[in-house]
Every structure is written in structure tokens, then in C-alpha cells.
CSV table of C-alpha atoms and ligand atoms in Angstrom, one decimal:
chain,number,residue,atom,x,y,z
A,1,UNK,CA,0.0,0.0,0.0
A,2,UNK,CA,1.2,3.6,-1.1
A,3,UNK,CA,0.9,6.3,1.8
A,4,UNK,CA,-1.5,8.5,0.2
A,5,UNK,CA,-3.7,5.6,-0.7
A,6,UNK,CA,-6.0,5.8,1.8
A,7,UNK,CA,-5.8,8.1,5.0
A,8,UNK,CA,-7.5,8.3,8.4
A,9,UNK,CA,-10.9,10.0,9.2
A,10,UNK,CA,-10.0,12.3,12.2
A,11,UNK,CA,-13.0,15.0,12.7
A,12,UNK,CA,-16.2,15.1,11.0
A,13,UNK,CA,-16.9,15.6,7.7
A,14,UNK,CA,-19.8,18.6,8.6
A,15,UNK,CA,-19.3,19.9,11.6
A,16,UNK,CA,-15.6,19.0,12.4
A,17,UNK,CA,-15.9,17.8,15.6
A,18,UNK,CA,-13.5,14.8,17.0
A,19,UNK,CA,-16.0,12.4,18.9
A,20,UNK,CA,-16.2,9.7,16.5
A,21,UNK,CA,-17.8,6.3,17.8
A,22,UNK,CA,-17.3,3.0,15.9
A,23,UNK,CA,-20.4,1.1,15.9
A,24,UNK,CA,-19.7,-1.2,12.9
A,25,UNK,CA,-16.6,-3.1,11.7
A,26,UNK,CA,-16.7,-5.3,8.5
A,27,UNK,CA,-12.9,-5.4,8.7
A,28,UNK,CA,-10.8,-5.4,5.5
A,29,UNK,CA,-12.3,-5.7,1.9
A,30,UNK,CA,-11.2,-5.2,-1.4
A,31,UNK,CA,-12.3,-1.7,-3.0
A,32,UNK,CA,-15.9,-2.9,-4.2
A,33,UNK,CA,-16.4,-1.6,-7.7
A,34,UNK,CA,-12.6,-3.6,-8.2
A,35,UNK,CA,-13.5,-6.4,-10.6
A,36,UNK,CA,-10.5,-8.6,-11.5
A,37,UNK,CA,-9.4,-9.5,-15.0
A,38,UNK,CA,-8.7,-13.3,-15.0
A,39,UNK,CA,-4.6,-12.6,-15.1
A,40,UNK,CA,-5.2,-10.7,-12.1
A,41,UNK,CA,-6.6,-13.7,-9.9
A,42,UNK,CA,-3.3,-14.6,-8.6
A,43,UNK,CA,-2.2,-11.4,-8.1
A,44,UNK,CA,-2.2,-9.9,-4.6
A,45,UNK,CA,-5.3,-7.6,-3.9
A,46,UNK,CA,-5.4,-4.7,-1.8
A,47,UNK,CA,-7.9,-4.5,1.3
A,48,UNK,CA,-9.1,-1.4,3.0
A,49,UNK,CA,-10.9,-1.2,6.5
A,50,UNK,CA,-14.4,-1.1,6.4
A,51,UNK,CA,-15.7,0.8,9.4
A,52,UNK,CA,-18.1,3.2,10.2
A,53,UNK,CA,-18.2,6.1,12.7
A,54,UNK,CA,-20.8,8.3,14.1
A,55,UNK,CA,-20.2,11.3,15.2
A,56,UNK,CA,-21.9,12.2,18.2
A,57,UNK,CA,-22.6,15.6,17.9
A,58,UNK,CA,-24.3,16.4,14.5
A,59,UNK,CA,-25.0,12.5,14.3
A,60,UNK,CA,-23.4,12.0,11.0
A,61,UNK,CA,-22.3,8.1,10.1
A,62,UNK,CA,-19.4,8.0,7.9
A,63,UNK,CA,-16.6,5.6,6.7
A,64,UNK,CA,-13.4,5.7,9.6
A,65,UNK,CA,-11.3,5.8,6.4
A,66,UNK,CA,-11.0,7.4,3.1
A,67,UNK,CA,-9.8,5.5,0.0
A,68,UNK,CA,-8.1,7.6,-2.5
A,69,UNK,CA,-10.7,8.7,-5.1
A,70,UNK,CA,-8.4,7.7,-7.7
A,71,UNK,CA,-7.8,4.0,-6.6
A,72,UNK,CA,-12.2,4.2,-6.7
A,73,UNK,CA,-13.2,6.1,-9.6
A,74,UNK,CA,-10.6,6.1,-12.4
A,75,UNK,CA,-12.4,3.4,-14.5
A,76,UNK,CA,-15.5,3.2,-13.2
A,77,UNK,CA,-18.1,0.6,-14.1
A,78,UNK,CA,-21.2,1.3,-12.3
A,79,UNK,CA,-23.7,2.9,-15.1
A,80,UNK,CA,-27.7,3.7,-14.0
A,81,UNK,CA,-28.7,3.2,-17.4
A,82,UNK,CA,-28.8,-1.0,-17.1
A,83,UNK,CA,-31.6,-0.7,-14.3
A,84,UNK,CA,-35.2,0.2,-15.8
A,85,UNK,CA,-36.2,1.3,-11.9
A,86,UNK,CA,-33.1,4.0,-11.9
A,87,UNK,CA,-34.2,5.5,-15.6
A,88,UNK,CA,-37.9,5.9,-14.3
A,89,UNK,CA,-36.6,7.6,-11.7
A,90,UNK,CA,-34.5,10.1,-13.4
A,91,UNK,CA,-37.5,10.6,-15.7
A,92,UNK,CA,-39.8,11.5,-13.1
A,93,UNK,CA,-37.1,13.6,-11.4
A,94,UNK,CA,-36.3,15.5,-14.8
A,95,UNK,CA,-40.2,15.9,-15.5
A,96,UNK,CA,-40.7,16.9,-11.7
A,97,UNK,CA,-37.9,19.8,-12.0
A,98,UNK,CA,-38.2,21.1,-15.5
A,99,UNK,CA,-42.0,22.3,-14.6
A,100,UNK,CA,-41.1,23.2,-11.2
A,101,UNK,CA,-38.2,25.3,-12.1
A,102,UNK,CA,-40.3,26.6,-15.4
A,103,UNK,CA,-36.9,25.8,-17.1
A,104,UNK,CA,-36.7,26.7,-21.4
A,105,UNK,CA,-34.4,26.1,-23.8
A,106,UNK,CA,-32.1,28.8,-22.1
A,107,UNK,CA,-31.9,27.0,-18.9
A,108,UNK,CA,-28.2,25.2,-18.0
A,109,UNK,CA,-28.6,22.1,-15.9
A,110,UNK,CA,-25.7,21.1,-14.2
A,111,UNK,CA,-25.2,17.5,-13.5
A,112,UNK,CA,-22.2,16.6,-10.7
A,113,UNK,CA,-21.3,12.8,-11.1
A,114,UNK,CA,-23.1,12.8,-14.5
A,115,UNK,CA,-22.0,9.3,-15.4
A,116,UNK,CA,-22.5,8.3,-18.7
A,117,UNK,CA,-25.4,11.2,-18.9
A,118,UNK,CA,-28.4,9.4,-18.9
A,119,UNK,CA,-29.8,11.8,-16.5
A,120,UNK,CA,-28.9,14.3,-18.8
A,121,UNK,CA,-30.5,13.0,-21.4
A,122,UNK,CA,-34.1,13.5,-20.3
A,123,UNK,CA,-33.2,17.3,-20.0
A,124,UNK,CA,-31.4,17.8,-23.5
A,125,UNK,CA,-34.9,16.2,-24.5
A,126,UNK,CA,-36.8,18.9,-23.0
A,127,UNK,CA,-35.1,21.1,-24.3
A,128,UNK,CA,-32.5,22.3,-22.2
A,129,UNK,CA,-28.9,23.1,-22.1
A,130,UNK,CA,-27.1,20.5,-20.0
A,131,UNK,CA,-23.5,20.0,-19.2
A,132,UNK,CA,-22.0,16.7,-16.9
A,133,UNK,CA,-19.1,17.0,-15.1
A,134,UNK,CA,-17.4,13.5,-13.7
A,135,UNK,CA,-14.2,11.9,-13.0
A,136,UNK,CA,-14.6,8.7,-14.7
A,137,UNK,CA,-12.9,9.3,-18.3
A,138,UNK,CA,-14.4,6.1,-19.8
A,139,UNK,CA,-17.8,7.3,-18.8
A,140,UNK,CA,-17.6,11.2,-20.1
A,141,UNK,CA,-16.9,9.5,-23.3
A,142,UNK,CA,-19.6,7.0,-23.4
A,143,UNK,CA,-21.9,10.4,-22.0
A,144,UNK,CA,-20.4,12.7,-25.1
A,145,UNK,CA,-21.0,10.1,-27.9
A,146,UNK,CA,-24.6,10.1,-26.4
A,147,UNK,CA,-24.4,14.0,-27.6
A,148,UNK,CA,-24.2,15.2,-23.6
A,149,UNK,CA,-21.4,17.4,-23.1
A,150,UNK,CA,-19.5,16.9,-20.5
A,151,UNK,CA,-16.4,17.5,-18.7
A,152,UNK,CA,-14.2,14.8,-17.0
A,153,UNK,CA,-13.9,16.7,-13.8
A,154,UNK,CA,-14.7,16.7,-10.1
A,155,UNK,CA,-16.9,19.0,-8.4
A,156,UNK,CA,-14.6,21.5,-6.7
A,157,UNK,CA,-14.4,25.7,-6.6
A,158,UNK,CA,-12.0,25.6,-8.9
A,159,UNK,CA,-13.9,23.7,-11.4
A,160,UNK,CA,-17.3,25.1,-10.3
A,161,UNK,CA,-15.1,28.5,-11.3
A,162,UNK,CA,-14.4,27.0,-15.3
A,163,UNK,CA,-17.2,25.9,-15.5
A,164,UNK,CA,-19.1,29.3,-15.0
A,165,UNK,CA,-16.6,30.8,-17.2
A,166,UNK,CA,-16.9,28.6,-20.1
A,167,UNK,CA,-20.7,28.2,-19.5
A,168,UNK,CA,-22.4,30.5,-17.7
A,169,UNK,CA,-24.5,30.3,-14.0
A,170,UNK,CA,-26.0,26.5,-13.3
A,171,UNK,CA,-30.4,27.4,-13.1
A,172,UNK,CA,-30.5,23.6,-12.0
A,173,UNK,CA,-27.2,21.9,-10.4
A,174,UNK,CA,-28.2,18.1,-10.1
A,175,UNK,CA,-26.2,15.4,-8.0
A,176,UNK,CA,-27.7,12.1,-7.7
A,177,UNK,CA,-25.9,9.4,-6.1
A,178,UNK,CA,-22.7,11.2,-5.5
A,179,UNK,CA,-22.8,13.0,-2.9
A,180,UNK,CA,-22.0,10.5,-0.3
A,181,UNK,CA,-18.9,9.7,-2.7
A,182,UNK,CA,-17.2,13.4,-2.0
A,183,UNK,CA,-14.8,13.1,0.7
A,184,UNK,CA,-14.4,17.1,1.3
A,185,UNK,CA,-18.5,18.5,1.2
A,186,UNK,CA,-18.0,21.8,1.6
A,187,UNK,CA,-16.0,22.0,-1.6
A,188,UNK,CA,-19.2,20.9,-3.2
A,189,UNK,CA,-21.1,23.2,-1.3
A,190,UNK,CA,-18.7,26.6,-2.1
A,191,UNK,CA,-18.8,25.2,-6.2
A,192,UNK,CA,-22.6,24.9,-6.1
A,193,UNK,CA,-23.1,28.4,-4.2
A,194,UNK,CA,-20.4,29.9,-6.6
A,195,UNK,CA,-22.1,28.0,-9.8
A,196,UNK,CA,-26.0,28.7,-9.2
A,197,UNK,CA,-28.0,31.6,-10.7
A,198,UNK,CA,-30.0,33.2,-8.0
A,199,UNK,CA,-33.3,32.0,-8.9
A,200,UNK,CA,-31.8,28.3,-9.4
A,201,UNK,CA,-32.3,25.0,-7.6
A,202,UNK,CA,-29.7,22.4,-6.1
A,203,UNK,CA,-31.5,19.0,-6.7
A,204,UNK,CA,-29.8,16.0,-4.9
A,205,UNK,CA,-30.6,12.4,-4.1
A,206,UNK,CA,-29.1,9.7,-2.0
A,207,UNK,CA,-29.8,6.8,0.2
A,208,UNK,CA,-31.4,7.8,3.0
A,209,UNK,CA,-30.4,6.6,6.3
A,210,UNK,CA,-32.7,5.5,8.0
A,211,UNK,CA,-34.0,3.3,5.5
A,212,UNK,CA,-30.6,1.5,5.3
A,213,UNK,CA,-30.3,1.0,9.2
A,214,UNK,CA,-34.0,-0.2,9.5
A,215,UNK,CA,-34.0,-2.2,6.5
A,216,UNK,CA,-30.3,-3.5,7.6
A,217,UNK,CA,-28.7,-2.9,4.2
A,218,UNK,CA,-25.3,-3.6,5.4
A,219,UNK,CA,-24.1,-3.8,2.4
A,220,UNK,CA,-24.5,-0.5,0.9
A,221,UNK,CA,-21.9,0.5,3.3
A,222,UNK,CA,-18.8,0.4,0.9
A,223,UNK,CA,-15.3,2.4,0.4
A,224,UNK,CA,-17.1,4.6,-2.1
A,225,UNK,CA,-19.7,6.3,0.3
A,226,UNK,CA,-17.9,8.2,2.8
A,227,UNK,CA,-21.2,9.4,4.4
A,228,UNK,CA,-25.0,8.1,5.4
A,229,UNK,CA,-27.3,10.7,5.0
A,230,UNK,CA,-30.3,11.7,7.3
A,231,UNK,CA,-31.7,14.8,7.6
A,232,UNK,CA,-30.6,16.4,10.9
A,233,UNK,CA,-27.0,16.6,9.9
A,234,UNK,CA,-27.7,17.8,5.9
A,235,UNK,CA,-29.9,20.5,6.8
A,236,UNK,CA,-27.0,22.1,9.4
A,237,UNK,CA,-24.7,21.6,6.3
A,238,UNK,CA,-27.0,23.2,4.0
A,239,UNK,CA,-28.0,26.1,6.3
A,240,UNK,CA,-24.3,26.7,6.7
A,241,UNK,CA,-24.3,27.7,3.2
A,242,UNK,CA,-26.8,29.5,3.0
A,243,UNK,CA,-29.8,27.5,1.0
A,244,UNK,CA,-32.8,25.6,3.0
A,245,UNK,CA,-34.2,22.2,1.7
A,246,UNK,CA,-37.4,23.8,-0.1
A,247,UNK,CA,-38.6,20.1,-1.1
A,248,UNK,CA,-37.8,16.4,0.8
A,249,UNK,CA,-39.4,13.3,-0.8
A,250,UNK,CA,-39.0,10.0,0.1
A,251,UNK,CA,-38.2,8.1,-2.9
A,252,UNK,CA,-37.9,3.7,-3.0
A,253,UNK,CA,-34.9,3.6,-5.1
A,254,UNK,CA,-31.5,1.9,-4.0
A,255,UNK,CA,-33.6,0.7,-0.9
A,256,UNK,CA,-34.9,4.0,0.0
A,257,UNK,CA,-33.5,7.2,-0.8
A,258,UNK,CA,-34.4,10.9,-0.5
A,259,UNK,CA,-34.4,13.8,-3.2
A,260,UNK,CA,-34.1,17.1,-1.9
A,261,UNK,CA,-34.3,20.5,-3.4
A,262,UNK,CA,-32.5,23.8,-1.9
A,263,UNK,CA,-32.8,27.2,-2.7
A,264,UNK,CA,-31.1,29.9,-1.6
A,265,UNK,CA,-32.8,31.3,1.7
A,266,UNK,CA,-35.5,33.7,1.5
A,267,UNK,CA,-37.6,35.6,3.7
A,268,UNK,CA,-40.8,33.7,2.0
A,269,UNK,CA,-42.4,30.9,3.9
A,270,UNK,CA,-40.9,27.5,3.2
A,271,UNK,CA,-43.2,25.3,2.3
A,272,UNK,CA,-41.1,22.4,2.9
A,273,UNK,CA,-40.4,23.1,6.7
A,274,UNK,CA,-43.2,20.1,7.4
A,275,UNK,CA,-42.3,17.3,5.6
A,276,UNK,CA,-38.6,18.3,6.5
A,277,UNK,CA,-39.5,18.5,10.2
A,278,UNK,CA,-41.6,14.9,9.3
A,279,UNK,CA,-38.4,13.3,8.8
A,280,UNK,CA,-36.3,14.9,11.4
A,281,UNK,CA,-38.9,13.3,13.8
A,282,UNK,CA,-39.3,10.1,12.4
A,283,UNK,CA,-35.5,9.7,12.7
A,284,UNK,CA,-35.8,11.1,16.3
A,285,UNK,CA,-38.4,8.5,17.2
A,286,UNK,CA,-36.5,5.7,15.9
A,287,UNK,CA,-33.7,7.1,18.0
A,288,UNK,CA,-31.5,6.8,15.0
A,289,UNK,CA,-28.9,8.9,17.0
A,290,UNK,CA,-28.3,7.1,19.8
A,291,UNK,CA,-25.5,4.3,20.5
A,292,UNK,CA,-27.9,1.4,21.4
A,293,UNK,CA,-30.0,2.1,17.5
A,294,UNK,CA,-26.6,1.7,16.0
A,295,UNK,CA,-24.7,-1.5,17.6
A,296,UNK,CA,-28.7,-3.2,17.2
A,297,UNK,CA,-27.8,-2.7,13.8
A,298,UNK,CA,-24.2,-3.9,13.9
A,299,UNK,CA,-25.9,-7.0,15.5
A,300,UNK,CA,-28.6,-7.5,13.4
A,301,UNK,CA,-26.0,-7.9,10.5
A,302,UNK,CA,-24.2,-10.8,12.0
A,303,UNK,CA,-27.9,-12.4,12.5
A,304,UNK,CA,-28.4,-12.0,8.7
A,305,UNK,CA,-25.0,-13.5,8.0
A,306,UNK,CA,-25.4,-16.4,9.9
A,307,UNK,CA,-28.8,-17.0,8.7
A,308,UNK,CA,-27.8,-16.5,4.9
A,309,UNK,CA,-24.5,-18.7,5.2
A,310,UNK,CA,-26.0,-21.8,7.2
A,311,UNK,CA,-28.9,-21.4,4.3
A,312,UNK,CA,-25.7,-21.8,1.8
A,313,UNK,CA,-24.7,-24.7,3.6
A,314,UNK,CA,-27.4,-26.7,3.6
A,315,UNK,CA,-27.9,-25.6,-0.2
A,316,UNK,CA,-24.5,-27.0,-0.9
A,317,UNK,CA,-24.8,-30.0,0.9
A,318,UNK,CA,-28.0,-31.3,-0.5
A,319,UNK,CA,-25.8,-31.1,-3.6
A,320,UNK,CA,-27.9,-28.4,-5.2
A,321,UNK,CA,-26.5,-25.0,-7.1
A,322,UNK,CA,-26.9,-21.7,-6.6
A,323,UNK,CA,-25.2,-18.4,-9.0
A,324,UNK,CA,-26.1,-14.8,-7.9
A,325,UNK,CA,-27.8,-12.1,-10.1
A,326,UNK,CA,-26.4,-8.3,-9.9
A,327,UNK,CA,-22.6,-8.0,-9.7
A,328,UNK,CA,-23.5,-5.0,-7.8
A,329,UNK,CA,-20.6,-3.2,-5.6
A,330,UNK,CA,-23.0,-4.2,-2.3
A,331,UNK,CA,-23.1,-7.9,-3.8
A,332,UNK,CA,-19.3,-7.3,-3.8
A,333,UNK,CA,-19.7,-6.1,0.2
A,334,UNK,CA,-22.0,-8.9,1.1
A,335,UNK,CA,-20.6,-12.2,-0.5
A,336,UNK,CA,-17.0,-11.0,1.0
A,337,UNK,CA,-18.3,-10.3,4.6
A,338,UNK,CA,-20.1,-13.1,4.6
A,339,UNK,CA,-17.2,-15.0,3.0
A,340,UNK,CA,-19.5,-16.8,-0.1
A,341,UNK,CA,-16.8,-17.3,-2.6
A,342,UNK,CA,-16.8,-19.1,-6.2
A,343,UNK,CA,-17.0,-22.6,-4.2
A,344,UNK,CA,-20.6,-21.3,-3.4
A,345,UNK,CA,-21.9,-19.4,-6.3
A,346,UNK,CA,-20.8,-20.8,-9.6
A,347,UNK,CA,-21.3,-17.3,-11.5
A,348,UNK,CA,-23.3,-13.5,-11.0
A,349,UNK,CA,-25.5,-12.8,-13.5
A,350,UNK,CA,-25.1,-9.1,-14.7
A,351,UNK,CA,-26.1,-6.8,-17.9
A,352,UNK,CA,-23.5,-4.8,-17.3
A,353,UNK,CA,-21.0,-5.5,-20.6
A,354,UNK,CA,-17.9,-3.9,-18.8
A,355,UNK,CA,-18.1,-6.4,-15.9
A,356,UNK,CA,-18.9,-9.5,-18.1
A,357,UNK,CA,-15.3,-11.5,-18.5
A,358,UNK,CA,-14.5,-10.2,-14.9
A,359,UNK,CA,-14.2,-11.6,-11.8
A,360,UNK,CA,-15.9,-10.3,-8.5
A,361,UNK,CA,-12.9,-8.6,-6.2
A,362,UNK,CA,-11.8,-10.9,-2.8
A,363,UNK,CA,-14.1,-13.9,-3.9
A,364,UNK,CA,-13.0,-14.3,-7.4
A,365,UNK,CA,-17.2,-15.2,-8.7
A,366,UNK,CA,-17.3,-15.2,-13.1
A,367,UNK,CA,-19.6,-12.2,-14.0
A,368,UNK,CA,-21.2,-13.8,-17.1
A,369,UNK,CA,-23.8,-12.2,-19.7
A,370,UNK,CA,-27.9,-13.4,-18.8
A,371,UNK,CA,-27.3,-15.9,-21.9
A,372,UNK,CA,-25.1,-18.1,-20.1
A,373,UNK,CA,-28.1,-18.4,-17.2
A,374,UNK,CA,-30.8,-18.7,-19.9
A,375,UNK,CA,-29.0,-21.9,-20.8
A,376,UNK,CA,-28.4,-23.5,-17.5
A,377,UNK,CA,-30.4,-24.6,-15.1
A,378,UNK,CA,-29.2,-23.8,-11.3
A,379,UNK,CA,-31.4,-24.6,-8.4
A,380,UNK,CA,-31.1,-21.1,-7.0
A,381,UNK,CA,-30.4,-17.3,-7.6
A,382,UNK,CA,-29.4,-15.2,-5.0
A,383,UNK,CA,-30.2,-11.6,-5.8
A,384,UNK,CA,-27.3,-9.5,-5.0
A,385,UNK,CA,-28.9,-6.4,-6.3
A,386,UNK,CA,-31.6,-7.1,-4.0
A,387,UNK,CA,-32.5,-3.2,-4.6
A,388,UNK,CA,-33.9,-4.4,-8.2
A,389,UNK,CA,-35.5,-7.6,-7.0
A,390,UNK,CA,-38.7,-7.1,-8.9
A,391,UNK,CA,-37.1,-6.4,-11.8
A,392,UNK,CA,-35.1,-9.1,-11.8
A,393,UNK,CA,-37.7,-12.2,-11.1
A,394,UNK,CA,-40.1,-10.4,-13.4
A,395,UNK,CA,-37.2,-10.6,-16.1
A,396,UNK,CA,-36.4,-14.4,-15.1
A,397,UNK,CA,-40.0,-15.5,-14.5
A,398,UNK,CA,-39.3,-18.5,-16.7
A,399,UNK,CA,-36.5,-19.5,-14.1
A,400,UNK,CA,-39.6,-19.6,-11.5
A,401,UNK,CA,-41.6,-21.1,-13.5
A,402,UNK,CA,-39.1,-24.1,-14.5
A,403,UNK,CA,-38.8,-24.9,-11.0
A,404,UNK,CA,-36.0,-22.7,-9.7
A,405,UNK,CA,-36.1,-20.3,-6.6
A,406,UNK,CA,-34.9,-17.2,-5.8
A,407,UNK,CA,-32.9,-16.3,-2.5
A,408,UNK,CA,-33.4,-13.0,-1.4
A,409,UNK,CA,-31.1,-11.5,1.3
A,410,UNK,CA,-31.4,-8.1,2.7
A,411,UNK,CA,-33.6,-6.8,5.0
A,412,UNK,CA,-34.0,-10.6,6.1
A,413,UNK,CA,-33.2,-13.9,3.9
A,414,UNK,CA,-36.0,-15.0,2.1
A,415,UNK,CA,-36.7,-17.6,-0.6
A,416,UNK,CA,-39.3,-16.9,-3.5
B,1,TMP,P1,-26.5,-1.3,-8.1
B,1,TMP,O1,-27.5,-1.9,-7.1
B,1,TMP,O2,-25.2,-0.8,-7.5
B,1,TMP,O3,-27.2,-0.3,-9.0
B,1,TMP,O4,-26.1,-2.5,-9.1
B,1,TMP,C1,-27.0,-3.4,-9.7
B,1,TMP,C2,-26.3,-4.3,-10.6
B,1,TMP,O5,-27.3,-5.3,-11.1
B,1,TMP,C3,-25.7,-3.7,-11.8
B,1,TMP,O6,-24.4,-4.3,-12.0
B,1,TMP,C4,-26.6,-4.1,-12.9
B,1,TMP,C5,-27.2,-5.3,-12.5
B,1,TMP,N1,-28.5,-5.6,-13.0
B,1,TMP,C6,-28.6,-6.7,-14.0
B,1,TMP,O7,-27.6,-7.3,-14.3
B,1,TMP,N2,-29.8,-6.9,-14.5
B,1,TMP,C7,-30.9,-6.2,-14.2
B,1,TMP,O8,-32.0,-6.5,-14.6
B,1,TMP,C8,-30.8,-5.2,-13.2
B,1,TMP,C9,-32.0,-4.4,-12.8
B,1,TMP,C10,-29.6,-4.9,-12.6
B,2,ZN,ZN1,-20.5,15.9,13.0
């Protein structure tokens, strides 16, 4: 390991206080999103701790460390587009926004962690000017041959600066999903004040907290997201710059998010201030800031591993065979805490082209095309991407219907 590969969490990233608690360990994993090419199999793979703090004060959870963005993100492989649930919703969030915001074809939305612009894409068809600004190299190119310009950037005041210079003021700055990847947030927060006109909106999404500790989705906890979001901590963050949530809706995607807009404060009434103060006390009643809510959680994860493992077991024993669908980066979380390697599931199923050919980091699982399912007959799938169950079984009905069962494992193991 190189010493600026991954560094130590020492104060919290919003309010910069120093009493951090761990309540979860899931010990040392292989970055995620790190599929292997079959030469690499017998080379050695790098582990990172997986831990997560809370801080105690503004009740933040976050990762104890930070893996260097560029080990993460350089070529990444995760694209929406694949998942029919994830398009719907960025059609309904682009419909929502463009009326809302009465944007025309003057308006410039701004998408931070664009990806391979398909949110985009349902704004330039409106009618809009759009432009996506991301990291990821392979995907700004895949997102420019779609005809969505974009920059291969991350979201910083220096960028946020170019970008106005080259473009113009932001009337809509989007951010879906990427938040919770941005190690220093009040970067993103001095770019988007610096980028956004005065009338415009700051749109963002990401999995909400409380959804993933009720719903123990464990395995969304990865090296990429640095921070679980609820609302008490965003809205100090947000007031500290100045905006105030104007908007918060529950949505069901990646098992449970929430999409917020902001504006910039005004003396007008916010309308928002109830469902806003809805949350804040649902996440009070849950006590979802107290040590006791968060170590139940830490236990209830070892009571899903052992029930999902000694359900492998038994699988195995009776001689019967079982692949996974969804190479997703929590399948990559899940199958290596709970240690079910390539001598359990003999491939993952994914639509994904760039991680067909691969293998899964740590437990070395073939990520095959759906073809190579649709002619084999396993016993059992276990859906991985448990997020985009539906989807899945109503894609594989025939799989059901020829006798074969589907294991699903998060919030508690079931079989379908
Ligand atoms: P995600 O939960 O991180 O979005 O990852 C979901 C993974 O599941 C992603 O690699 C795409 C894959 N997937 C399929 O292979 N087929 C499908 O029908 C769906 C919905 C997802
Ligand atoms: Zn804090």
C-alpha cells in the first residue's frame, strides 16, 4: 500500500468535531467496484478497512477511512442506465424539475457525477442546455458520444469557477448518487453556491439513512460512500451555506432514498419546513442517534450473516447449485463479509458489458452475460442487487416457472 492511498478519518466531515464512535466493523475488503481480469486472480489484492463512525454531535455516520478517489473512480463501471427502476426515476425527477423550475431552452442544468449522462438526457430532450461534469474518463466519453457534453472533472471551486466561465450560471445543479462519494463537502457546497444563478435549484438524491439501518442494508456500506445521510446533519450543512431544503421526498430507489431540493434562503415561507421537520422526527423516534440504534444494527448484520450462510450450507450439501444475479458493488460487500466465494456461487449474472469477462474482487465469482443463465439450469439465484428484486424475477419468470427459486437476502433472507 502507497501512503497517500487511503488516510485516516479524524474530525467530522460537517461539523468537524473529533468524537467519532465505531459502531460497525466489517474489517478489511477489497475496493468494491474492483472487478478482476482473469490474469489478475493470482495477483495480490489490496484491502481497505471497512468501518463506520458516528459522530456524536451532529450524528453524521461515515466511513473511519478514506480510500483515495483515484484508486475508486478512475475506470469506473457502475452505469444507472442497465436498471429500468433508476431511468424511471431520473424521468420523473427531470419531469418533476423542469415544470417546477419553469426551465426553457435557455436553462443550463448542471449534472455533478453525470456518469454516462443518462440523467442528462431527459433534459437535453426537453429542451435544455445541459452539461456533466465527472471523473470517470471512460464514462464522459460513453456520455459525449450520447451528444451530452461533459467535462471529465470533479466537483470543486476551482472547477465550479471554469465551468461558469466557459458556461455561464447553473439554473438547476443536479447530483444524484454522489454526494455521499465526496470526501471534502464543503467543496461541493462553495462550487454549487459559486455556480448557481439566484433563482436556481440544487436537486440531490441519495440513500437515505434511515431506510438502510431499519432495512439492515449492510451492504450499501462500501469504500465509495464516505457518508449516510439523514436529515438532521444535511440541513446544518445546508444552512451553513446558506440554502434551505425547499422540497424532501421519500423516494424507493437503492432501498430507499431521498431527493431534496434547496434554494437559496428567503424571507418567503418555506413550504417544505413540514415534511422536512416529518423526517427529522421520524428519525428522532427511531432514535436513530443514539449508540444502542446503531450497535442493534451492527448485530442484526451478524444475525443475517449467519442466517444466509447456514442457508448456503445446507444448499450445498443437498448437492444443489446456486449463482447470484447483480454483480452490484453491495453484492461485492455482502458475498466477501459473509465469505460466499466461487466454491458457493458458480457465477453472478449481470447486464452490465464492462463487468462481463470479470471476476468479483476478494471472492474471485465469473460475471457472465444473462445468456449463459438462460441456458443453464441452477437450483437457486441469489439476488445480489436485491434493490432491483422485482425487476429481476419479473425478467427471469421463466426461471420460476421451471422450478427454480430465488434467494433474497437483505432486509431478512427469504426464498421466492
Ligand atoms: P446497483 O445496485 O449498484 O445499482 O447494481 C445493480 C447491478 O445489477 C448492476 O451491476 C446491474 C445489475 N443488473 C442486472 O444485471 N440486470 C438487471 O435487470 C438489473 C436491474 C440490474
Ligand atoms: Zn458531526
Amino acid at each position: 500500500m502507497r501512503k497517500n492511498d487511503v488516510k485516516d478519518v479524524k474530525a467530522c466531515r460537517i461539523c468537524k468535531q473529533k468524537k467519532l464512535y465505531k459502531f460497525l466493523d466489517l474489517g478489511k475488503m477489497p475496493i468494491p467496484n474492483g472487478f478482476l481480469k482473469k490474469e489478475d486472480l493470482k495477483k495480490f489484492e489490496e484491502k481497505f478497512e471497512l468501518s463506520c463512525f458516528f459522530c456524536k454531535y451532529c450524528g453524521l455516520i461515515q466511513l473511519s477511512k478514506v480510500v483515495n478517489p483515484s484508486l475508486l473512480f478512475k475506470n469506473y463501471v457502475y452505469i444507472p442506465s442497465i436498471a429500468k427502476v433508476m431511468m424511471n426515476n431520473f424521468s420523473n425527477l427531470s419531469h418533476q424539475i423542469y415544470k417546477e423550475q419553469k426551465l426553457n431552452a435557455s436553462s443550463l442544468v448542471v449534472d455533478i457525477g453525470s456518469n454516462d449522462g443518462s440523467l442528462l438526457t431527459f433534459f437535453k430532450n426537453y429542451g435544455t442546455k445541459v452539461l456533466g461534469i465527472d471523473p470517470a474518463i471512460n464514462l464522459v466519453k460513453v456520455a459525449r458520444m450520447k451528444g451530452i457534453p461533459s467535462e471529465s472533472k470533479m466537483f470543486n471551486v476551482k472547477n465550479a469557477r471554469l465551468i461558469k466561465k466557459k458556461y455561464g450560471s447553473a439554473n438547476v445543479i443536479t447530483a444524484t448518487n454522489v454526494i455521499a462519494h465526496i470526501d471534502d463537502l464543503h467543496q461541493v457546497f462553495k462550487g454549487v453556491s459559486y455556480l448557481l444563478a439566484k433563482n436556481g435549484a440544487f436537486v440531490t438524491e441519495f440513500p437515505y439513512l434511515l431506510d438502510l439501518v431499519k432495512k439492515n442494508e449492510f451492504d450499501t456500506i462500501y469504500h465509495e460512500h464516505l457518508s449516510y445521510f439523514s436529515l438532521k446533519p444535511w440541513r446544518r450543512l445546508v444552512d451553513q451555506y446558506g440554502f434551505e431544503i425547499v422540497s424532501a421526498q421519500r423516494l424507493l430507489v437503492h432501498g430507499g432514498s431521498i431527493r431534496l431540493i434547496h434554494k437559496w434562503k428567503s424571507n418567503k415561507k418555506n413550504p417544505a419546513n413540514k415534511t422536512v421537520h416529518y423526517l427529522i422526527s421520524l428519525e428522532k423516534n427511531y432514535n436513530l442517534y443514539s449508540k444502542k440504534t446503531l450497535s442493534g444494527f451492527a448485530k442484526k448484520v451478524e444475525n443475517l450473516k449467519y442466517d444466509l450462510t447456514t442457508l448456503l450450507k445446507t444448499i450445498k450439501q443437498e448437492k444443489r447449485r446456486v449463482v447470484g444475479y447483480g454483480a452490484a458493488a453491495k453484492g461485492n460487500v455482502l458475498t466477501n463479509y459473509f465469505r460466499i466465494t466461487n466454491k458457493i456461487l458458480d457465477y453472478i449474472v449481470d447486464s452490465t458489458p464492462y463487468k462481463q469477462g470479470l471476476f468479483t474482487p476478494g471472492t474471485h465469482i465469473p460475471v457472465v452475460g444473462e445468456n449463459i443463465l438462460h441456458h443453464d439450469n441452477p437450483d437457486y439465484i441469489l439476488i445480489l442487487a436485491w434493490n432491483f428484486a422485482d425487476e429481476i424475477m419479473e425478467k427471469e419468470r421463466a426461471f420460476r416457472k421451471n422450478g427454480g427459486k430465488f434467494i433474497i437476502p437483505i432486509p431478512e433472507v427469504k426464498i421466492l
